[in-house]
Coordinates of C-alpha atoms in Angstrom, one line a residue:
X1 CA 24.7 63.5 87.9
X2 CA 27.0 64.6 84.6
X3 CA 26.9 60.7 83.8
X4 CA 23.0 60.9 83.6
X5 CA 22.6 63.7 82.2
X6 CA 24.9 62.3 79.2
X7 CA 22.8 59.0 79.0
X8 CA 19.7 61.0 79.5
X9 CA 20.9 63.9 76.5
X10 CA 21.9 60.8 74.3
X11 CA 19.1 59.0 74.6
X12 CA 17.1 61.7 74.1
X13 CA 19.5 62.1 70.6
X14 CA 18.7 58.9 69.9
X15 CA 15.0 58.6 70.0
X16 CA 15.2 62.3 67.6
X17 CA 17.3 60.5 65.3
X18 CA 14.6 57.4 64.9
X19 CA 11.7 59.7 65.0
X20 CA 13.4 61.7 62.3
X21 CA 14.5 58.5 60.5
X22 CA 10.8 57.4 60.7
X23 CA 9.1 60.1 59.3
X24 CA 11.7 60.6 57.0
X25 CA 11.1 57.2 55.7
X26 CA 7.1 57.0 55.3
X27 CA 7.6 60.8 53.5
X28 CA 10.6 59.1 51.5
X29 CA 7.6 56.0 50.8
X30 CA 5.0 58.1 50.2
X31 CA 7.4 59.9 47.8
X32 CA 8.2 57.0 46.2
X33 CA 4.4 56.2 45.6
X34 CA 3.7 59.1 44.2
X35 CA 6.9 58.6 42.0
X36 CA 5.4 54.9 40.7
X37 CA 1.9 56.5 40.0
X38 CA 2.8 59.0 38.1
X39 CA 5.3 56.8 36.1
X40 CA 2.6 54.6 35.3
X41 CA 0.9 57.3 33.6
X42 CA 3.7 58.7 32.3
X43 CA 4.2 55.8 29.9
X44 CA 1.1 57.1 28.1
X45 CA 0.9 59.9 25.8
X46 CA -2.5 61.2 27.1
X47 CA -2.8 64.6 24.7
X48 CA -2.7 62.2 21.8
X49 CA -4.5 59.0 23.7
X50 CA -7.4 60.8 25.0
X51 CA -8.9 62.5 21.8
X52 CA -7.8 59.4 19.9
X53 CA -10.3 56.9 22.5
X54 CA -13.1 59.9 22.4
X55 CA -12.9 60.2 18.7
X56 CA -13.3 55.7 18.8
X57 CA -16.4 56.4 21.5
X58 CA -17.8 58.9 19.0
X59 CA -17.9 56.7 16.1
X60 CA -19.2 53.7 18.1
X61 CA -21.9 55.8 18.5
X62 CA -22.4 56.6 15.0
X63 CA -22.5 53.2 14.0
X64 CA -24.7 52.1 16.7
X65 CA -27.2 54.7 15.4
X66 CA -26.2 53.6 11.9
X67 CA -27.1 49.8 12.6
X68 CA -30.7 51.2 13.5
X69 CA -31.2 51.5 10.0
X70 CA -28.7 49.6 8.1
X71 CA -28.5 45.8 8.2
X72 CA -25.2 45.7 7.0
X73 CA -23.7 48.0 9.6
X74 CA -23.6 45.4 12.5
X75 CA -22.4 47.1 15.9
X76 CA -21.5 43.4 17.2
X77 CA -18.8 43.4 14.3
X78 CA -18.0 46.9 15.1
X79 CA -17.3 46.7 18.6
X80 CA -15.1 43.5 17.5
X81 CA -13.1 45.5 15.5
X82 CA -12.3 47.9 18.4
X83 CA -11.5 45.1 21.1
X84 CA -9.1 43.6 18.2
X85 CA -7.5 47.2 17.8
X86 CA -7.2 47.7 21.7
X87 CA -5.5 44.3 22.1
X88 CA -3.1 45.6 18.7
X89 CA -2.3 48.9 20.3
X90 CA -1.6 47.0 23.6
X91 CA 1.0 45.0 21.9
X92 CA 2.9 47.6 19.9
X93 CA 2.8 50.1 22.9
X94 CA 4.3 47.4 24.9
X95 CA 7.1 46.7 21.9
X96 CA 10.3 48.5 21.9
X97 CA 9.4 50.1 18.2
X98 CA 13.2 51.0 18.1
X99 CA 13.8 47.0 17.2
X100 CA 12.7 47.7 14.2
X101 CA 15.0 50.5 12.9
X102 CA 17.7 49.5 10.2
X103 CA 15.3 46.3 9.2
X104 CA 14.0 47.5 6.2
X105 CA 14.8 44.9 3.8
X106 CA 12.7 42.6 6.4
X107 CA 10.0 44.7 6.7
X108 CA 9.7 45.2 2.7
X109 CA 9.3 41.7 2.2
X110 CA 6.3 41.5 4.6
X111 CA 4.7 44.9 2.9
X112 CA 5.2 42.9 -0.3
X113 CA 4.0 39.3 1.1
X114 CA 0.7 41.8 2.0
X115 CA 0.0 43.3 -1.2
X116 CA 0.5 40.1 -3.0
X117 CA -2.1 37.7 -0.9
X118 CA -4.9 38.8 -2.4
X119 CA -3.7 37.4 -5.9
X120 CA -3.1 33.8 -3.7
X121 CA -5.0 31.7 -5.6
X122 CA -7.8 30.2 -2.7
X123 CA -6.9 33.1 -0.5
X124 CA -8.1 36.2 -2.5
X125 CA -11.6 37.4 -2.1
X126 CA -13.4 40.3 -4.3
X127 CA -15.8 42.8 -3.9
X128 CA -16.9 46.3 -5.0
X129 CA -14.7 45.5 -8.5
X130 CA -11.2 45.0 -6.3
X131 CA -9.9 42.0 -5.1
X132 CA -8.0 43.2 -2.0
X133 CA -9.7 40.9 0.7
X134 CA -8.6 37.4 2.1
X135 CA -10.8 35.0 3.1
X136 CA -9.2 31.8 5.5
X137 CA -10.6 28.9 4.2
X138 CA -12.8 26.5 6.7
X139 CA -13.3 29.5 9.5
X140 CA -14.5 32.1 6.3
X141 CA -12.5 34.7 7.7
X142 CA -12.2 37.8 5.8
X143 CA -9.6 40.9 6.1
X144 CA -7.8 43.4 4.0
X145 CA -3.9 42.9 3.8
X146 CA -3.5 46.4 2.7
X147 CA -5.0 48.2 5.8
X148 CA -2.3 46.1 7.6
X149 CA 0.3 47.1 5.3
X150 CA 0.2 50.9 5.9
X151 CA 1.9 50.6 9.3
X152 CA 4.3 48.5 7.9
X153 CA 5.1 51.2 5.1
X154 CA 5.4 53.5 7.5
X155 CA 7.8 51.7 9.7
X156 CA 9.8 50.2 6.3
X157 CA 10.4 54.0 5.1
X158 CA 10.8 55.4 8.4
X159 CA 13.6 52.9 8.7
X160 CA 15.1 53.2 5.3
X161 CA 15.5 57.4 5.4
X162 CA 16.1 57.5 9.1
X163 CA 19.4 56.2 7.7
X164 CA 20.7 59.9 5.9
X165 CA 20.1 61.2 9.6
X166 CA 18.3 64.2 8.2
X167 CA 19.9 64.9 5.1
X168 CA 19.9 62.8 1.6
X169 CA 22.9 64.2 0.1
X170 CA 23.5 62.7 -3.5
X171 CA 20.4 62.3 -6.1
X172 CA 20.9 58.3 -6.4
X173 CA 19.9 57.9 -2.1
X174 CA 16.9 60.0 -3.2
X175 CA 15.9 58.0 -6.0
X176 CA 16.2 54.9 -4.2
X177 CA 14.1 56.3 -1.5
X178 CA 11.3 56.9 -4.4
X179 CA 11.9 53.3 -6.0
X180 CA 11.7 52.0 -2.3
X181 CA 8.3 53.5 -1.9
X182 CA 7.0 53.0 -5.5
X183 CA 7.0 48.5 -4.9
X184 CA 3.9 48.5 -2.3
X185 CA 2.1 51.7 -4.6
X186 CA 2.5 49.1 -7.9
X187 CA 1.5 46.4 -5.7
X188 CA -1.5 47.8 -4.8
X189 CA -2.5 49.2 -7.8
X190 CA -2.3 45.9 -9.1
X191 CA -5.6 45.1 -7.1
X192 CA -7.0 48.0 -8.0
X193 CA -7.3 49.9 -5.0
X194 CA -6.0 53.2 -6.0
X195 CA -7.4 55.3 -3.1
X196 CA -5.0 52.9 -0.6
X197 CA -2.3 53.5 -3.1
X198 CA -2.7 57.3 -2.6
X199 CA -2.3 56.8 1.3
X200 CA 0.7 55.0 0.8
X201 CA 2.2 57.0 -1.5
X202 CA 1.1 60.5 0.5
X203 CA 2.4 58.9 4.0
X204 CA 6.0 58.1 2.2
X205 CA 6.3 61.0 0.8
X206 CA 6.1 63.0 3.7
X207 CA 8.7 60.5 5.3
X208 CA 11.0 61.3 2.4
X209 CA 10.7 65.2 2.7
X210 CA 10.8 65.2 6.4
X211 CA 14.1 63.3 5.9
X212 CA 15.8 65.7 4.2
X213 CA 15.4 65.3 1.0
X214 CA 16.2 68.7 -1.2
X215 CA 13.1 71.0 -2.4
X216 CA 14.4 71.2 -6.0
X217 CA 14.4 67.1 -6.5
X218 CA 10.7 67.2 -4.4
X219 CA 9.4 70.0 -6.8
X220 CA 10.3 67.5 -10.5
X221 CA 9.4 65.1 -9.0
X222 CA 6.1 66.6 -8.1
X223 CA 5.7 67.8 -11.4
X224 CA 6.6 64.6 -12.6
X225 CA 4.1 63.0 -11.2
X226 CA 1.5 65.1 -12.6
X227 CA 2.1 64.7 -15.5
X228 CA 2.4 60.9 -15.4
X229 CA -1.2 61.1 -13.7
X230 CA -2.6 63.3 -16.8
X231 CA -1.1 60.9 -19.2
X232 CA -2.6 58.2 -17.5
X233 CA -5.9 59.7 -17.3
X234 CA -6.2 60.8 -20.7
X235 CA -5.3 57.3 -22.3
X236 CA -7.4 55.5 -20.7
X237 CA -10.0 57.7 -22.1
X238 CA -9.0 57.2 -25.6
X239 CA -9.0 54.2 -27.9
X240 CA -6.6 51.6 -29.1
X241 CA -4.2 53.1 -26.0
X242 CA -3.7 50.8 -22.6
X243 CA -6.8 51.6 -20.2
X244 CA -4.2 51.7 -17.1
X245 CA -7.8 53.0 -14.7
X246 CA -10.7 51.3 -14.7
X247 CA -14.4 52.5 -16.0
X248 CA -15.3 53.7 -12.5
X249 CA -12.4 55.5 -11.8
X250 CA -12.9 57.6 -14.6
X251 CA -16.8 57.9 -13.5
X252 CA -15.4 59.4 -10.1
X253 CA -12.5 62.0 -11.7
X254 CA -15.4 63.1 -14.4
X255 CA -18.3 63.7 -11.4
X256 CA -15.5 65.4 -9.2
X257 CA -15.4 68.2 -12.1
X258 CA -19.1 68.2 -13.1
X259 CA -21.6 65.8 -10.9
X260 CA -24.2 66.2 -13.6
X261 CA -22.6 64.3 -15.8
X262 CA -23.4 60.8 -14.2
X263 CA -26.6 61.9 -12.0
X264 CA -27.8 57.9 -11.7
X265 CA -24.1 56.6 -10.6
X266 CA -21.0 58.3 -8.8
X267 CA -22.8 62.2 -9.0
X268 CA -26.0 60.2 -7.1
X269 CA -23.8 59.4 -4.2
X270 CA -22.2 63.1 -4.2
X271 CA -25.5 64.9 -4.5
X272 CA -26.6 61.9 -2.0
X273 CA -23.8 62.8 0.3
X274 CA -24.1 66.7 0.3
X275 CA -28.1 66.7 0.8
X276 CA -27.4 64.5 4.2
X277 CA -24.5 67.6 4.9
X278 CA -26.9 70.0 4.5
X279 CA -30.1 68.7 6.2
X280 CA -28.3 68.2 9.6
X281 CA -28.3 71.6 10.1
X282 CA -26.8 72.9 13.6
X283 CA -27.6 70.1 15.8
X284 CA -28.8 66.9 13.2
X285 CA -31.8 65.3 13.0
X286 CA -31.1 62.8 15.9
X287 CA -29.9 59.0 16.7
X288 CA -31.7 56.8 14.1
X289 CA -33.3 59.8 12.1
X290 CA -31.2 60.0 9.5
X291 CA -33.4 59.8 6.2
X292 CA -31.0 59.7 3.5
X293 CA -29.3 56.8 4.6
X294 CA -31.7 55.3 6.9
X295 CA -34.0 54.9 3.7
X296 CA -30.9 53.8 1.8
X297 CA -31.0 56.9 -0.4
X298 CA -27.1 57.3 0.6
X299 CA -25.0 54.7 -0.2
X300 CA -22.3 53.1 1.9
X301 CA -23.7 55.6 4.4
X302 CA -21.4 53.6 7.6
X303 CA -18.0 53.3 5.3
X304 CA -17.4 55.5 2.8
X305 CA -19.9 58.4 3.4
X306 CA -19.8 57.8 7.6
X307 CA -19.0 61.5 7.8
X308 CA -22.5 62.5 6.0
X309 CA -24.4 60.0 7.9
X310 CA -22.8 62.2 11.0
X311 CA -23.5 65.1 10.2
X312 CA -27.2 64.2 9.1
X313 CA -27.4 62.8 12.7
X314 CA -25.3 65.5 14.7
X315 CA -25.2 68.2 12.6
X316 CA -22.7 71.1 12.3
X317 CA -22.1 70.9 15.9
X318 CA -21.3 67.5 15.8
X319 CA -19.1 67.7 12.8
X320 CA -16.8 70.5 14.7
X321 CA -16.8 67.9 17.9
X322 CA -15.4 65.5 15.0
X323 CA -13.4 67.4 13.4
X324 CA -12.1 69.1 16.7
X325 CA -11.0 65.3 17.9
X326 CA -8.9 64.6 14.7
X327 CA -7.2 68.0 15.1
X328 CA -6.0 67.6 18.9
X329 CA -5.0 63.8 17.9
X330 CA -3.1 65.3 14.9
X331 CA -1.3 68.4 16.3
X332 CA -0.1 66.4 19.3
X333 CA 1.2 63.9 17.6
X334 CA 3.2 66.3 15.4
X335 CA 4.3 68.2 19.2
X336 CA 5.4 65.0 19.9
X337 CA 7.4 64.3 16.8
X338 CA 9.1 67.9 17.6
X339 CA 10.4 66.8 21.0
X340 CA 12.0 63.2 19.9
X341 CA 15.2 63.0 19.3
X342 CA 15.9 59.7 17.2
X343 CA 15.4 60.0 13.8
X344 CA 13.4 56.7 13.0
X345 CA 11.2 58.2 15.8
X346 CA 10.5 61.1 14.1
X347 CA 9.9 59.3 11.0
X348 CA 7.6 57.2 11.9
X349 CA 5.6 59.6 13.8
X350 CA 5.5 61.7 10.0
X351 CA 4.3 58.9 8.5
X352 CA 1.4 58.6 11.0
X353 CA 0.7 62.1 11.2
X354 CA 0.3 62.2 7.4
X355 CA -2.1 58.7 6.8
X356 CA -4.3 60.5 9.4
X357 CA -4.3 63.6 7.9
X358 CA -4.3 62.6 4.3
X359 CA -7.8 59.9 5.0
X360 CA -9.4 62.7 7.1
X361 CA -9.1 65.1 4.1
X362 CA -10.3 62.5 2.1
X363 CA -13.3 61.1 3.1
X364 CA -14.2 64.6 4.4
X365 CA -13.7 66.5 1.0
X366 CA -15.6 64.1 -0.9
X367 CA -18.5 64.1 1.0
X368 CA -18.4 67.6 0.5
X369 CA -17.6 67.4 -3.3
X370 CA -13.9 69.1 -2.9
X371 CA -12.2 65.7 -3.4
X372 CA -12.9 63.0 -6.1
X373 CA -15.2 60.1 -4.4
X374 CA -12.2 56.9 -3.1
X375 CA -12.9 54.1 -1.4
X376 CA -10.9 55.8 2.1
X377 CA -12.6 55.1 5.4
X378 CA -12.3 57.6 8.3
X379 CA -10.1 56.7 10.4
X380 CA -11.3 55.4 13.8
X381 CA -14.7 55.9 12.6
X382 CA -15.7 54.0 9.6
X383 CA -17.2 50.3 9.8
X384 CA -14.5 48.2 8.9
X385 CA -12.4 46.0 11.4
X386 CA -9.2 46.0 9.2
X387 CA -9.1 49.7 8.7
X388 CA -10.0 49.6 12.9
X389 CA -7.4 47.1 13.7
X390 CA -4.4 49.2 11.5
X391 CA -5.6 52.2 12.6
X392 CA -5.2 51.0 16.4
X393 CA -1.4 49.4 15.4
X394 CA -0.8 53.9 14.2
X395 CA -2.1 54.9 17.2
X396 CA 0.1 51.8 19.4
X397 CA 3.5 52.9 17.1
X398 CA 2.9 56.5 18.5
X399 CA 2.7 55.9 22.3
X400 CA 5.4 53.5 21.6
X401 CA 7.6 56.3 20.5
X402 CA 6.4 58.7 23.9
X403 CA 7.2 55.2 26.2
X404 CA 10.6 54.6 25.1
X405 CA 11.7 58.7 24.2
X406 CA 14.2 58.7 27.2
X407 CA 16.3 56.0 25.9
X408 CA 16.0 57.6 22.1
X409 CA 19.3 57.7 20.6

């Protein structure tokens, strides 16, 4: 009887132990399940993914209602653009951006190889007074290096400060961070695009500062810089001195401080610009009713002035929904650049922050006659698949940054 009641008491233990085991393993898979699913997502940044895909959806949409109207607004191309940017991001989300730190002498030379191909003979295109396109012979291709070459900027001085690990101790690493950035801003300037120039030089200056470099060499060299752009500005209004800007980019500085002065030309697109602002009203006029640049009274209405044609269409409530977009994409991306700990990381999350911020600001203020009138799309919102496709590789470099923060050095 003892003997049975042994084999019967372990048996009993033994069928416990496998029920146990059992339901320990499918809670242990399920476990694991959840574990996988939720690392799939967490590979994405979604504070900064989601308003960044919303804010794309919301400027398909103003195209769309743009191409209503405007022959040279073609959705078809637009939506191209996107898929081109989506395949882009893809790519660089998938790359290891941390490959790339310490290669800045490579990545200068293909900033440089981009600002020079528009002066290829047989590759350089112009248009609008600026020969900054390429067009592939045979297929007729056409693209904008420069749009390419901000990421590449961003990644090139990212990589060259991340070096001082936060601090640039002696004057001549600050001055060769400055001479660093100043090769793509000639380069450009060269084309003239001066507007692309100001991106570049705004996004790697903010790399530089970010990086440690002391207040007292940013403030001359600030002032510096003003008074280089007053010189500049005042002989090329005077005779017999070197005309370093061009005829139109003296139109724009003079109707940024008195629009009246040129009310046929650059003051036209302002007052232009501002009318479509105002007319929206709270809500807009509605898809396909904008009249100022549905009657072609605005110019450029899908590129340059894209935020007026929104707001004549969606009004101020649509402007805030806009504006609200860019702000969550922009604040999470600098919460994100808080919580990394490599330096390139940081860096190169700076230098994003500030291109965003800097066209934003832009293209905004002169539609609203706070900022001189430049040639700067908006980003993730303008017509233009170059600007779409480089602004798409900005948004891949920063949720390449969240995917591979746990290995961050």
């Amino acid at each position: 009887m003892m003997a049975e009641k042994a084999l019967h008491e372990g048996g009993e233990g033994s069928l416990g132990e496998r029920l146990s085991g059992s339901i320990g393993g499918r809670m242990a898979g399920r476990g694991t399940r959840r574990v996988q699913r939720r690392g799939a997502t967490s590979d994405l940044y979604l504070p900064e993914l989601v308003p960044n895909l919303l804010l794309v959806a919301f400027g398909a949409l103003v195209i769309w209602s743009a191409s209503l109207t405007i022959s040279d607004a073609s959705f078809p191309r637009h939506m191209v653009g996107i898929a081109l940017g989506l395949v882009a991001a893809f790519f660089v989300w998938q790359f290891d951006y941390r490959q790339l730190e310490g290669m800045t002498r490579v990545l200068l030379i293909v900033d440089v190889v981009l600002m020079l191909m528009p002066s290829i003979p047989g590759l350089g295109y112009s248009a609008l007074g600026m020969t900054g396109w390429v067009k592939i012979p045979l297929i007729g291709l056409r693209f904008q290096p420069s749009e390419f070459a901000k990421p590449v900027t961003i990644l090139m001085m990212a990589s060259l400060t991340a070096e001082y690990n936060g601090k640039v101790d002696t004057l001549a690493d600050y001055v060769k961070l400055c001479g660093t950035l100043l090769v793509p801003f000639v380069l450009i300037l060269t084309q003239p695009d001066l507007g692309t120039g100001l991106i570049v030089l705004v996004m790697g200056a903010a790399i530089i500062i970010c990086g440690g470099a002391k207040r007292s060499w940013v403030l001359v060299t600030v002032a510096l810089i003003v008074v280089g752009a007053a010189l500049v500005v005042a002989t090329s209004m005077a005779e017999g001195f070197p005309h370093v800007l061009k005829q139109y980019q003296l139109n724009r500085l003079i109707v940024f401080m008195d629009p009246s002065v040129d009310p046929t030309g650059d003051g036209y697109n302002l007052q232009q610009a501002k009318i479509a602002i105002g007319s929206g009203g709270l809500v807009g006029k509605g898809i396909g009713n904008a009249s100022q640049a549905g009657s072609g009274f605005l110019p450029e209405a899908h590129t340059d002035f894209v935020f007026a044609l929104m707001a004549e269409e969606f009004g101020f409530v649509g402007s805030v929904l806009l504006l609200g977009l860019f702000a969550a994409m922009l604040f999470s991306t600098v919460a994100l650049a808080m919580r990394v700990e490599s330096p390139f990381g940081k860096l190169v999350l700076v230098g994003v922050t500030a291109m965003w911020t800097f066209q934003l600001l832009q293209n905004v203020g002169m539609c609203i006659g706070i900022m001189p009138i430049t040639g700067i799309p908006l980003p993730f919102v303008s017509f233009g698949s170059s600007s779409m496709v480089a602004q798409f590789t900005s948004m891949g470099l920063v949720q390449s940054v969240w995917r591979h923060r746990t290995k961050a050095a």
